[in-house]
Each structure stands twice: as structure tokens, then as C-alpha cells.
Coordinates of C-alpha atoms and ligand atoms in Angstrom, one line a residue:
M299 CA 9.1 19.7 -16.1
F300 CA 10.6 20.4 -12.6
S301 CA 14.3 20.8 -12.4
R302 CA 14.4 19.8 -8.7
I303 CA 12.1 18.0 -6.3
L304 CA 12.2 17.3 -2.6
I305 CA 11.6 13.8 -1.2
A306 CA 9.9 13.9 2.2
N307 CA 10.6 10.2 3.0
R308 CA 13.4 7.7 3.6
G309 CA 14.7 4.3 2.8
E310 CA 13.8 2.3 -0.3
I311 CA 11.0 4.6 -1.5
A312 CA 13.3 7.7 -1.3
L313 CA 15.8 5.8 -3.5
R314 CA 13.0 4.7 -5.9
I315 CA 11.9 8.4 -6.3
I316 CA 15.5 9.6 -6.7
R317 CA 16.0 7.1 -9.5
A318 CA 12.7 8.0 -11.3
A319 CA 13.6 11.7 -11.1
R320 CA 17.1 11.2 -12.4
V321 CA 15.9 9.2 -15.4
M322 CA 13.7 12.3 -16.2
G323 CA 16.7 14.7 -15.7
V324 CA 15.2 16.0 -12.4
E325 CA 17.4 16.6 -9.4
S326 CA 16.4 15.3 -5.9
V327 CA 16.7 16.8 -2.4
C328 CA 16.4 14.4 0.4
V329 CA 15.4 15.4 3.9
Y330 CA 16.6 13.0 6.7
S331 CA 16.5 12.6 10.5
K332 CA 19.6 12.2 12.7
A333 CA 18.9 8.5 12.8
D334 CA 19.3 8.4 9.0
A335 CA 22.5 10.5 8.7
D336 CA 24.3 7.5 7.2
G337 CA 21.4 6.3 5.1
P338 CA 22.9 4.9 1.9
W339 CA 20.2 6.4 -0.3
L340 CA 21.4 9.9 0.7
Q341 CA 24.5 9.4 -1.4
H342 CA 22.4 9.4 -4.5
A343 CA 20.6 12.6 -3.8
D344 CA 21.7 15.9 -5.3
E345 CA 21.3 17.7 -1.9
T346 CA 20.4 16.6 1.6
V347 CA 19.0 18.5 4.6
C348 CA 18.8 17.2 8.2
I349 CA 15.3 18.0 9.6
G350 CA 15.5 16.8 13.1
E351 CA 15.7 14.1 15.7
P352 CA 15.1 10.4 15.1
P353 CA 11.4 10.2 16.2
A354 CA 9.3 10.7 13.1
A355 CA 7.2 13.3 15.0
E356 CA 10.3 15.4 15.2
S357 CA 11.5 14.9 11.6
Y358 CA 9.6 13.1 8.8
L359 CA 6.2 14.3 10.2
R360 CA 7.4 18.0 10.6
S361 CA 5.7 19.6 7.6
D362 CA 7.1 23.0 8.6
R363 CA 10.7 21.8 8.5
I364 CA 10.1 19.9 5.2
I365 CA 8.7 23.0 3.6
S366 CA 11.6 25.1 4.9
A367 CA 14.0 22.6 3.4
A368 CA 12.3 22.9 0.0
E369 CA 12.6 26.7 0.2
V370 CA 16.3 26.8 1.0
T371 CA 17.2 24.2 -1.6
G372 CA 15.2 25.6 -4.4
A373 CA 13.0 22.5 -4.9
E374 CA 9.8 23.1 -6.9
A375 CA 7.8 20.1 -5.9
I376 CA 7.5 17.7 -2.9
H377 CA 7.1 13.9 -3.2
P378 CA 5.7 12.4 0.0
G379 CA 6.4 8.7 -0.8
Y380 CA 4.1 6.4 1.3
G381 CA 3.5 6.5 5.0
F382 CA 4.5 9.6 7.0
L383 CA 2.6 12.6 5.5
A384 CA 1.6 11.0 2.2
E385 CA -2.1 10.9 2.9
N386 CA -2.3 14.0 5.0
A387 CA -4.5 16.6 3.1
N388 CA -3.3 19.4 5.4
F389 CA 0.3 18.7 4.4
A390 CA -0.6 18.7 0.7
E391 CA -2.4 22.0 1.3
A392 CA 0.6 23.5 3.1
C393 CA 2.9 22.5 0.2
L394 CA 0.6 24.3 -2.3
D395 CA 0.2 27.3 0.0
S396 CA 4.0 27.7 0.1
G397 CA 4.2 27.6 -3.7
F398 CA 5.3 24.0 -4.2
A399 CA 3.7 21.4 -6.3
F400 CA 2.5 18.4 -4.4
I401 CA 3.4 15.1 -6.1
G402 CA 0.0 13.5 -5.4
P403 CA -3.6 14.4 -5.7
S404 CA -5.2 17.8 -4.8
P405 CA -6.1 18.1 -1.1
K406 CA -9.7 18.1 -2.1
A407 CA -9.5 14.8 -4.0
M408 CA -7.4 13.3 -1.2
A409 CA -10.0 14.3 1.5
L410 CA -12.9 13.1 -0.6
L411 CA -11.4 9.6 -1.2
G412 CA -9.7 9.4 2.2
D413 CA -13.1 9.7 4.0
K414 CA -14.6 6.2 3.8
V415 CA -18.2 7.5 3.7
S416 CA -17.7 10.1 1.0
C417 CA -15.5 7.6 -0.9
K418 CA -18.3 4.9 -0.8
N419 CA -20.8 7.5 -2.1
L420 CA -18.6 8.4 -4.9
A421 CA -18.0 4.8 -5.8
R422 CA -21.8 4.2 -5.9
K423 CA -21.9 7.0 -8.6
A424 CA -19.0 5.6 -10.5
G425 CA -20.4 2.0 -10.5
T426 CA -17.5 0.7 -8.4
P427 CA -18.7 -2.4 -6.5
I428 CA -19.0 -1.7 -2.7
F429 CA -20.1 -3.6 0.4
P430 CA -23.8 -3.4 1.1
G431 CA -24.3 -1.2 4.2
T432 CA -25.4 2.2 5.5
E433 CA -25.0 5.1 3.1
D434 CA -24.1 7.7 5.7
A435 CA -22.7 7.8 9.2
I436 CA -25.0 6.3 11.8
E437 CA -26.9 8.8 13.9
E438 CA -29.2 6.4 15.8
I439 CA -28.3 2.9 16.8
D440 CA -31.6 1.7 15.2
E441 CA -30.2 2.5 11.8
A442 CA -27.3 0.1 12.4
L443 CA -29.7 -2.6 13.7
E444 CA -32.0 -2.2 10.8
M445 CA -29.2 -2.5 8.3
A446 CA -27.9 -5.6 10.0
Q447 CA -31.4 -7.1 9.7
L448 CA -31.4 -6.3 6.0
I449 CA -27.9 -7.5 5.1
G450 CA -27.5 -10.2 7.8
Y451 CA -24.7 -10.8 10.3
P452 CA -21.8 -10.7 10.5
V453 CA -21.3 -7.0 9.9
I454 CA -18.4 -4.6 10.5
V455 CA -18.6 -1.2 12.1
K456 CA -16.0 1.1 10.5
A457 CA -14.8 4.7 11.2
A458 CA -15.4 7.2 8.3
A459 CA -12.0 8.7 9.1
G460 CA -10.4 5.2 9.7
G461 CA -6.9 4.1 9.0
G462 CA -4.5 1.6 10.4
G463 CA -7.3 -0.7 11.4
R464 CA -8.5 1.6 14.1
G465 CA -12.2 2.2 14.8
M466 CA -13.3 -1.2 13.4
R467 CA -15.5 -3.7 15.2
I468 CA -17.0 -7.0 13.9
A469 CA -20.5 -7.8 15.2
R470 CA -22.3 -11.1 15.0
N471 CA -25.6 -10.2 16.8
D472 CA -27.5 -7.2 18.0
D473 CA -25.8 -7.0 21.3
E474 CA -22.3 -7.0 19.7
L475 CA -23.5 -4.4 17.2
R476 CA -24.8 -2.0 20.0
A477 CA -21.5 -2.3 21.9
G478 CA -19.4 -2.2 18.7
V479 CA -21.0 1.0 17.4
E480 CA -20.4 2.7 20.8
S481 CA -16.8 1.6 21.2
A482 CA -15.9 2.2 17.6
Q483 CA -17.3 5.8 17.9
Q484 CA -15.2 6.4 21.0
E485 CA -12.1 4.9 19.4
A486 CA -12.5 6.9 16.2
E487 CA -13.2 10.1 18.2
A488 CA -10.0 9.6 20.2
A489 CA -7.8 8.6 17.2
F490 CA -9.1 10.9 14.5
G491 CA -11.1 13.6 16.3
D492 CA -14.0 12.3 14.2
G493 CA -16.4 9.8 15.7
R494 CA -18.5 9.1 12.6
V495 CA -19.0 5.3 11.9
Y496 CA -21.0 3.3 9.5
V497 CA -21.9 -0.4 9.1
E498 CA -21.3 -2.8 6.2
K499 CA -21.4 -6.5 5.5
F500 CA -18.4 -8.4 6.9
L501 CA -16.8 -10.9 4.6
E502 CA -15.3 -13.9 6.4
H503 CA -13.2 -15.5 3.7
A504 CA -11.8 -13.1 1.2
R505 CA -8.9 -12.4 -1.1
H506 CA -7.3 -9.0 -1.3
F507 CA -7.5 -7.5 -4.8
E508 CA -6.5 -4.0 -5.8
I509 CA -6.4 -1.9 -8.9
Q510 CA -3.5 0.5 -9.7
C511 CA -4.8 3.7 -11.2
I512 CA -3.3 7.0 -12.4
G513 CA -5.0 10.2 -13.3
D514 CA -3.9 13.6 -14.6
D515 CA -5.2 17.2 -14.6
H516 CA -6.5 16.8 -18.1
G517 CA -9.4 14.5 -17.3
N518 CA -7.5 11.3 -18.1
A519 CA -7.5 8.3 -15.8
V520 CA -6.1 4.9 -16.6
H521 CA -5.7 1.6 -14.7
L522 CA -2.6 -0.6 -14.8
F523 CA -4.6 -3.7 -14.0
E524 CA -4.8 -5.5 -10.6
R525 CA -2.6 -6.8 -7.9
D526 CA -3.4 -9.7 -5.6
C527 CA -2.2 -9.1 -2.0
T528 CA -3.8 -12.0 -0.3
T529 CA -0.6 -13.2 1.4
Q530 CA -0.8 -11.1 4.6
R531 CA -0.1 -11.5 8.3
R532 CA -2.3 -9.5 10.6
H533 CA -3.4 -7.2 7.7
Q534 CA 0.2 -6.5 6.8
K535 CA 0.9 -7.5 3.2
L536 CA 3.8 -10.0 2.8
I537 CA 3.6 -10.9 -0.9
E538 CA 2.0 -9.1 -3.8
E539 CA 1.6 -10.2 -7.4
A540 CA 0.1 -9.2 -10.7
P541 CA -2.0 -10.2 -12.4
A542 CA -4.3 -11.9 -9.8
P543 CA -4.3 -15.7 -10.3
N544 CA -7.5 -17.6 -10.9
V545 CA -9.8 -14.7 -11.6
D546 CA -12.1 -14.5 -14.6
P547 CA -10.5 -12.0 -17.0
E548 CA -13.8 -10.4 -17.8
K549 CA -14.5 -9.7 -14.1
R550 CA -11.0 -8.3 -13.6
D551 CA -11.4 -6.0 -16.5
E552 CA -14.8 -4.8 -15.3
V553 CA -13.6 -4.0 -11.8
A554 CA -10.5 -2.2 -13.2
R555 CA -12.7 -0.1 -15.5
T556 CA -14.9 1.0 -12.6
A557 CA -11.9 1.8 -10.4
A558 CA -10.5 4.1 -13.1
A559 CA -14.0 5.6 -13.4
L560 CA -14.0 6.4 -9.7
I561 CA -10.6 8.2 -9.9
R562 CA -12.0 10.2 -12.9
E563 CA -15.1 11.1 -10.9
A564 CA -12.9 12.4 -8.1
N565 CA -10.9 14.6 -10.6
Y566 CA -7.9 12.8 -9.4
S567 CA -4.4 13.6 -10.5
G568 CA -1.6 11.1 -9.5
A569 CA -1.3 7.5 -8.5
A570 CA -4.1 5.8 -6.5
T571 CA -5.0 2.3 -5.6
V572 CA -8.6 1.1 -5.2
E573 CA -8.6 -1.8 -2.8
F574 CA -11.2 -4.6 -2.9
L575 CA -12.0 -7.8 -1.1
M576 CA -13.1 -10.7 -3.4
D577 CA -15.3 -13.5 -2.2
G578 CA -15.3 -17.1 -3.3
D579 CA -17.7 -16.4 -6.2
Q580 CA -15.5 -13.6 -7.5
N581 CA -17.7 -10.8 -6.2
F582 CA -15.8 -7.6 -5.5
F583 CA -16.4 -5.1 -2.7
M584 CA -14.4 -1.9 -2.4
L585 CA -12.4 -1.5 0.9
E586 CA -10.8 1.9 0.4
V587 CA -8.8 4.1 -1.9
N588 CA -5.1 4.8 -1.1
T589 CA -4.1 8.2 -2.4
R590 CA -0.4 7.6 -2.8
V591 CA 2.2 5.4 -4.4
Q592 CA 2.1 2.0 -2.7
V593 CA 4.9 -0.3 -1.5
E594 CA 3.8 -2.9 -4.1
H595 CA 3.7 -0.7 -7.1
P596 CA 6.7 -2.5 -8.8
V597 CA 4.7 -5.6 -9.7
S598 CA 2.4 -3.3 -11.7
E599 CA 5.4 -1.6 -13.3
L600 CA 6.8 -5.0 -14.4
I601 CA 3.6 -6.3 -16.0
S602 CA 2.6 -3.0 -17.6
G603 CA 6.0 -1.4 -18.4
V604 CA 4.8 1.9 -17.0
D605 CA 7.1 3.9 -14.7
I606 CA 4.5 4.7 -12.0
V607 CA 6.7 7.1 -10.0
G608 CA 7.8 8.8 -13.3
E609 CA 4.1 9.3 -14.2
Q610 CA 3.4 10.8 -10.7
I611 CA 6.1 13.4 -11.3
R612 CA 4.9 14.1 -14.8
V613 CA 1.3 14.7 -13.9
A614 CA 2.3 16.8 -10.9
A615 CA 4.1 19.1 -13.3
G616 CA 0.8 19.5 -15.1
E617 CA 1.7 17.3 -18.1
P618 CA -0.8 14.7 -19.4
L619 CA -0.2 11.0 -18.7
S620 CA 2.3 9.6 -21.2
I621 CA 0.1 6.5 -21.7
K622 CA -3.4 5.7 -22.9
Q623 CA -5.5 2.8 -21.7
E624 CA -5.6 1.1 -25.1
D625 CA -1.8 1.1 -25.2
I626 CA -1.3 -0.8 -21.9
S627 CA -1.5 -4.5 -21.8
V628 CA -0.4 -7.2 -19.3
N629 CA 2.9 -8.8 -20.0
G630 CA 3.7 -11.9 -18.0
H631 CA 3.5 -12.2 -14.2
A632 CA 5.3 -10.4 -11.4
I633 CA 5.7 -11.3 -7.7
E634 CA 7.0 -9.1 -4.9
C635 CA 8.3 -10.3 -1.4
R636 CA 8.6 -7.7 1.2
I637 CA 12.0 -8.2 3.0
N638 CA 11.5 -7.1 6.6
A639 CA 14.2 -7.0 9.3
E640 CA 12.1 -9.1 11.6
D641 CA 12.5 -12.4 13.3
P642 CA 9.6 -14.7 12.3
D643 CA 10.7 -17.2 15.1
R644 CA 10.2 -14.5 17.7
G645 CA 6.8 -13.1 17.0
F646 CA 8.2 -11.0 14.0
M647 CA 10.2 -8.9 16.4
P648 CA 11.8 -6.0 14.5
Q649 CA 15.6 -6.3 14.2
A650 CA 17.6 -3.1 14.4
G651 CA 21.4 -3.1 14.1
L652 CA 24.3 -3.6 11.7
I653 CA 24.0 -5.6 8.5
E654 CA 27.3 -7.4 8.1
T655 CA 26.4 -9.7 5.2
W656 CA 24.3 -8.4 2.3
C657 CA 24.5 -10.6 -0.8
P658 CA 21.7 -9.6 -3.1
P659 CA 20.3 -11.9 -5.8
G660 CA 20.3 -11.2 -9.6
G661 CA 19.6 -12.6 -13.0
L662 CA 16.9 -12.5 -15.6
G663 CA 13.7 -10.9 -14.3
V664 CA 15.0 -10.1 -10.8
R665 CA 14.6 -6.6 -9.4
L666 CA 15.7 -5.5 -5.9
D667 CA 14.4 -2.2 -4.6
S668 CA 16.4 -1.6 -1.4
H669 CA 18.4 1.0 0.3
A670 CA 20.4 -1.5 2.4
T671 CA 24.0 -2.5 1.9
A672 CA 26.6 -4.4 3.9
G673 CA 27.7 -2.0 6.7
Y674 CA 24.3 -0.3 7.0
R675 CA 23.0 0.0 10.5
I676 CA 19.2 -0.3 10.6
P677 CA 17.9 2.3 13.0
P678 CA 15.2 1.2 15.5
N679 CA 12.9 4.2 14.8
Y680 CA 11.1 3.3 11.6
D681 CA 9.4 0.6 9.6
S682 CA 11.2 -2.8 9.5
M683 CA 11.0 -3.1 5.7
I684 CA 14.6 -3.1 4.3
G685 CA 13.7 -3.9 0.7
K686 CA 11.5 -5.5 -1.8
L687 CA 12.5 -8.4 -4.0
I688 CA 10.5 -8.5 -7.2
V689 CA 10.6 -11.0 -10.0
H690 CA 9.0 -11.1 -13.4
G691 CA 8.5 -14.0 -15.8
P692 CA 6.3 -15.0 -18.7
D693 CA 3.8 -16.8 -16.4
R694 CA 3.2 -17.4 -12.7
E695 CA 5.0 -20.7 -12.5
T696 CA 8.2 -19.2 -13.9
A697 CA 7.9 -16.2 -11.6
I698 CA 7.6 -18.5 -8.6
A699 CA 10.6 -20.5 -9.8
R700 CA 12.6 -17.4 -10.3
M701 CA 11.6 -16.1 -6.8
R702 CA 12.7 -19.4 -5.2
V703 CA 16.2 -19.1 -6.8
A704 CA 16.4 -15.4 -5.9
L705 CA 15.5 -16.0 -2.3
D706 CA 18.0 -18.8 -2.1
E707 CA 20.7 -16.5 -3.4
F708 CA 19.8 -13.6 -1.1
K709 CA 22.0 -13.8 2.1
V710 CA 21.6 -11.2 4.8
G711 CA 23.1 -11.4 8.3
P712 CA 23.4 -11.4 11.2
I713 CA 20.1 -9.7 11.5
K714 CA 17.1 -11.9 11.0
T715 CA 14.8 -11.2 8.0
T716 CA 11.7 -12.6 6.4
I717 CA 13.7 -14.1 3.6
P718 CA 13.4 -17.7 4.9
L719 CA 9.7 -17.3 5.5
H720 CA 9.2 -16.2 1.9
R721 CA 11.2 -19.2 0.7
R722 CA 8.8 -21.5 2.6
L723 CA 5.8 -19.6 1.3
M724 CA 7.0 -20.2 -2.3
D725 CA 6.5 -23.9 -1.6
H726 CA 3.2 -23.5 0.3
P727 CA 0.4 -25.5 -1.5
S728 CA -2.2 -22.7 -1.0
F729 CA 0.1 -20.1 -2.5
N730 CA 1.0 -22.3 -5.4
T731 CA -2.6 -23.1 -6.3
A732 CA -3.7 -19.5 -5.3
D733 CA -6.5 -21.2 -3.4
F734 CA -6.2 -18.9 -0.4
D735 CA -7.7 -16.1 1.7
I736 CA -6.2 -13.3 3.7
H737 CA -5.9 -15.4 6.9
Y738 CA -4.1 -18.5 5.4
V739 CA -0.6 -17.4 6.6
E740 CA -1.8 -16.8 10.1
R741 CA -3.5 -20.3 10.2
W742 CA -0.3 -21.9 8.8
L743 CA 2.0 -20.2 11.3
E744 CA -0.3 -21.2 14.2
E745 CA -0.4 -24.8 13.0
A746 CA 3.4 -24.8 12.6
E747 CA 3.8 -23.4 16.1
A748 CA 1.3 -25.9 17.6
S749 CA 3.2 -28.8 16.0
G750 CA 6.5 -27.5 17.3
Ligands
ADP987 P1 -7.8 0.8 7.4 O1 -7.9 2.0 6.6 O2 -8.0 1.1 8.9 O3 -6.6 -0.1 7.1 P2 -9.6 -0.9 5.7 O4 -10.9 -0.5 5.3 O5 -8.5 -0.9 4.7 O6 -9.2 -0.1 7.0 O7 -9.7 -2.3 6.4 C1 -8.6 -3.0 7.0 C2 -8.7 -4.5 6.9 O8 -9.9 -4.9 7.6 C3 -8.9 -5.0 5.5 O9 -7.7 -5.2 4.8 C4 -9.7 -6.2 5.7 O10 -8.9 -7.3 6.0 C5 -10.6 -5.9 6.9 N1 -11.9 -5.5 6.5 C6 -12.4 -4.2 6.4 N2 -13.7 -4.2 6.0 C7 -14.1 -5.5 5.8 C8 -15.3 -6.1 5.5 N3 -16.4 -5.4 5.1 N4 -15.3 -7.5 5.5 C9 -14.2 -8.2 5.8 N5 -13.0 -7.6 6.2 C10 -13.0 -6.3 6.2

């Protein structure tokens, strides 16, 4: 096992990694930007190194400075967290080239699964359900038009190198498809330096369903069941839960098994999430594979009892997974609310500034993963998420009841947060019956606005 790791991230995930490492007797080095000099998580690190100015491009995205920090502090491995450099295969390669373990997959597996075309082809082999569509990047527009004839409109044009929703176009007829392919190619070329696009069926009403997987370097890959992340706004997840409500257990198990098979097929070591959309008839279609730990990993930890970040560190050190598929079972129900410093009444405008009041909730089944405290000043430079409130209970009803109480107890001010929004969502009929799709929050907010 490592004696020291470096964390190339900030905020709640930096703290989550420090905690997992400490439990394993591993020391942590945290790099930070000048905007984060007072970051409360840094107090828990064994050593800290300032790596630059507030803009991420001058600090958290500077792989050269991160690697230098690992060299001077004697770290043996680098954990990228999520966001920033977490899914950058060049960064993973640079860590390995400089003699550090990368706490994540090999650059090869990352690139294979990060490219949507090669990922879909691998999924086909592993039996993971995918959207019908073109097998390779489109060379002639006729290939796109023929595929649309075959699968029917609407279709979506997507960039092979896509990410962050860029290079995607929905088309409902031939004219839109011709225009969509051209503009998606241009956008993908500009954003990723890779203009390859493909076409697949577009699903209008869907739920977001994803499988948490972990693999090691010894050929093992397990899944920790699914998460439902249907409660989103503009493709940003707000609430995640596990297990997914109202889904046939046999179908869930089958998808989970194929997701683990995909990870195994990629010789994948580390944590990965295979994301799917699910239609009204419980058909699943793979969206993409995220090759990092995800924001919502705690709900899977609570229902499975597995320390996902701990397993990441373990497998990066070359050890086998500490768990076997047959030993893992679902225990109860967990729900996570992302607490963002945003003002829902003003278009979700990010709120920077001083937190004066911070009264966190507690009690049976309540977990708060947050770096915030009273007196913490939220810098304007980064993501607005200041914490994650996660509850666990024997069933979904109890978990929702515990979440309502926890949200009522949770007082933050004067900055605005998404806490009141989550409290209202806990009473939303569609959330309560889990009869929802990924656009229900947007429709609800629009209706609320229209009725004043
Ligand atoms: P990115 O990597 O850019 O985030 P994804 O493949 O994850 O791209 O897609 C982003 C979002 O776009 C998904 O969460 C989903 O809401 C929507 N989307 C993508 N593909 C489809 C599809 N075939 N049908 C319906 N919605 C889709």
C-alpha cells in the first residue's frame, strides 16, 4: 500500500479522499490554488502545496505543477477526484511517466471508454445494451440519412470525443439531420480537435439509470448495483438514489451484469460508471462510461457497504478488490441531494461569498459530505456545489422522510442554496411515485414560474 498520495482536486471530494486514505493509514498531500488558501479541507491534509492562481487553467489543470508537487512531497500516487483532470488520458499518462501511480484506469482503458464510438463498439461485444445507430463515425451524409430511415426520427448526432453536452444535435427530419451533422462536426472539431460524429436514436422521455462498477488489475470487475439520477435540471443532476425505484429486479440485475462485463472487457482498473437511459418499457440504452469516481458515489456506498474511494486506492496500489460480487447485496435505500450555492429564484445564479450560518443536520442514517463551515468564504472560481446530503433508510419511504427532516434542520445563510428546492422536491408527487423523466424538474419550475 502507498504511504502517501497526492490529491489533485479541491472541496468536498478532496476531503472525501483524505478521509478514505486516512482510514487506510495513508497520508494525503493536497494541492490548492490561491483562491483556496483558506479551504477548510486543507487542515485535514498531511501536507499542502500551492500550485497557482485562482483560475483552474492556472492551478488545478496544470499537470506539470501537480506532478512537481507530488515529487517534492514524496507522494507515490495521484488521485484526480472528479472534474478537472480526472478524465484526461494525457494527465494519467504523465503521472505514470513521472513514476507515480494514477488512482484511476490506465490511459489506454480511459481513452477506449472515453471515445463514444469505441466505447459503443466495446459495449456491443460485452452485450451491454446500446442505442441503435451508426457503428462508426459518419463519413458521408448518406450514411446518417440511411440510418435515420432505418431507426426512425428523432435521432441525435453526437461527437465521438463529446463531453459536457457539446457536439450534440437532435434531428427530426432529413433537413435537420443534414444541418445537424455539419454543425455538430464543426462544433466537435473546435471543442475537441476531433470532428467525428455518429447518429443514434433519440429517446424523448427517459429516466437516467447508471451502474457503479469497480475493476482491478487481476481481471476482476464487480458492480455495486444501480443509481437513479432522473431528477436533473438542464442535464445537471440534482438528486441521486439507489436502488432505482420501480424497476423490475431481473432487468436491473441483467444490465448491471453487462456493465461489469464491459469494464472487464476494457481491462479496467478503478471505479467506473456506466450510464444508461431507460424508456417507459424498461429498455436500457448506454449513454457513456465515466472513468472516475462520481459525485453521487455515496448512495452506492450506503446501500452496498463498500468504500468506493478506498477500493480505488487499493486497486491503484496493485492489490485485488477486497470484495467479490457474490458478497455484495443491496441494503435499504439511499438518497443524495446536491447542495449547491445557487439561487433557484434567480435562474440558479451561483452564490460566492461568506457563509455566516452553517447548521448541518444529523441523526440516524444521515451523512453530510461537505468541506463548508461557518466562516468559509466560497470563492467565485469553481463549481457551486458546497456539499452533498445523503440519507439511508430501510426503504425509500423512510429515506425520503429522513431527507425531509435533514433538509429542515439544515440551515445555511446568508448565501442562497438549493436546500429549499430539495425540500419541495421531497414533496413532489412525481418524485414520490418515481413516475418521472429527466425533464420533469424543468417542466415543474416553468409551471411554477408561469403561475407566479
Ligand atoms: P456528454 O458526454 O456530452 O455529457 P452524454 O452522452 O452523456 O454526453 O449525453 C448528455 C445528455 O444528453 C444525456 O444525459 C441525455 O440527457 C442526452 N442524450 C444523449 N444521448 C441521448 C439519446 N440517444 N436520447 C436521448 N437523450 C440523449
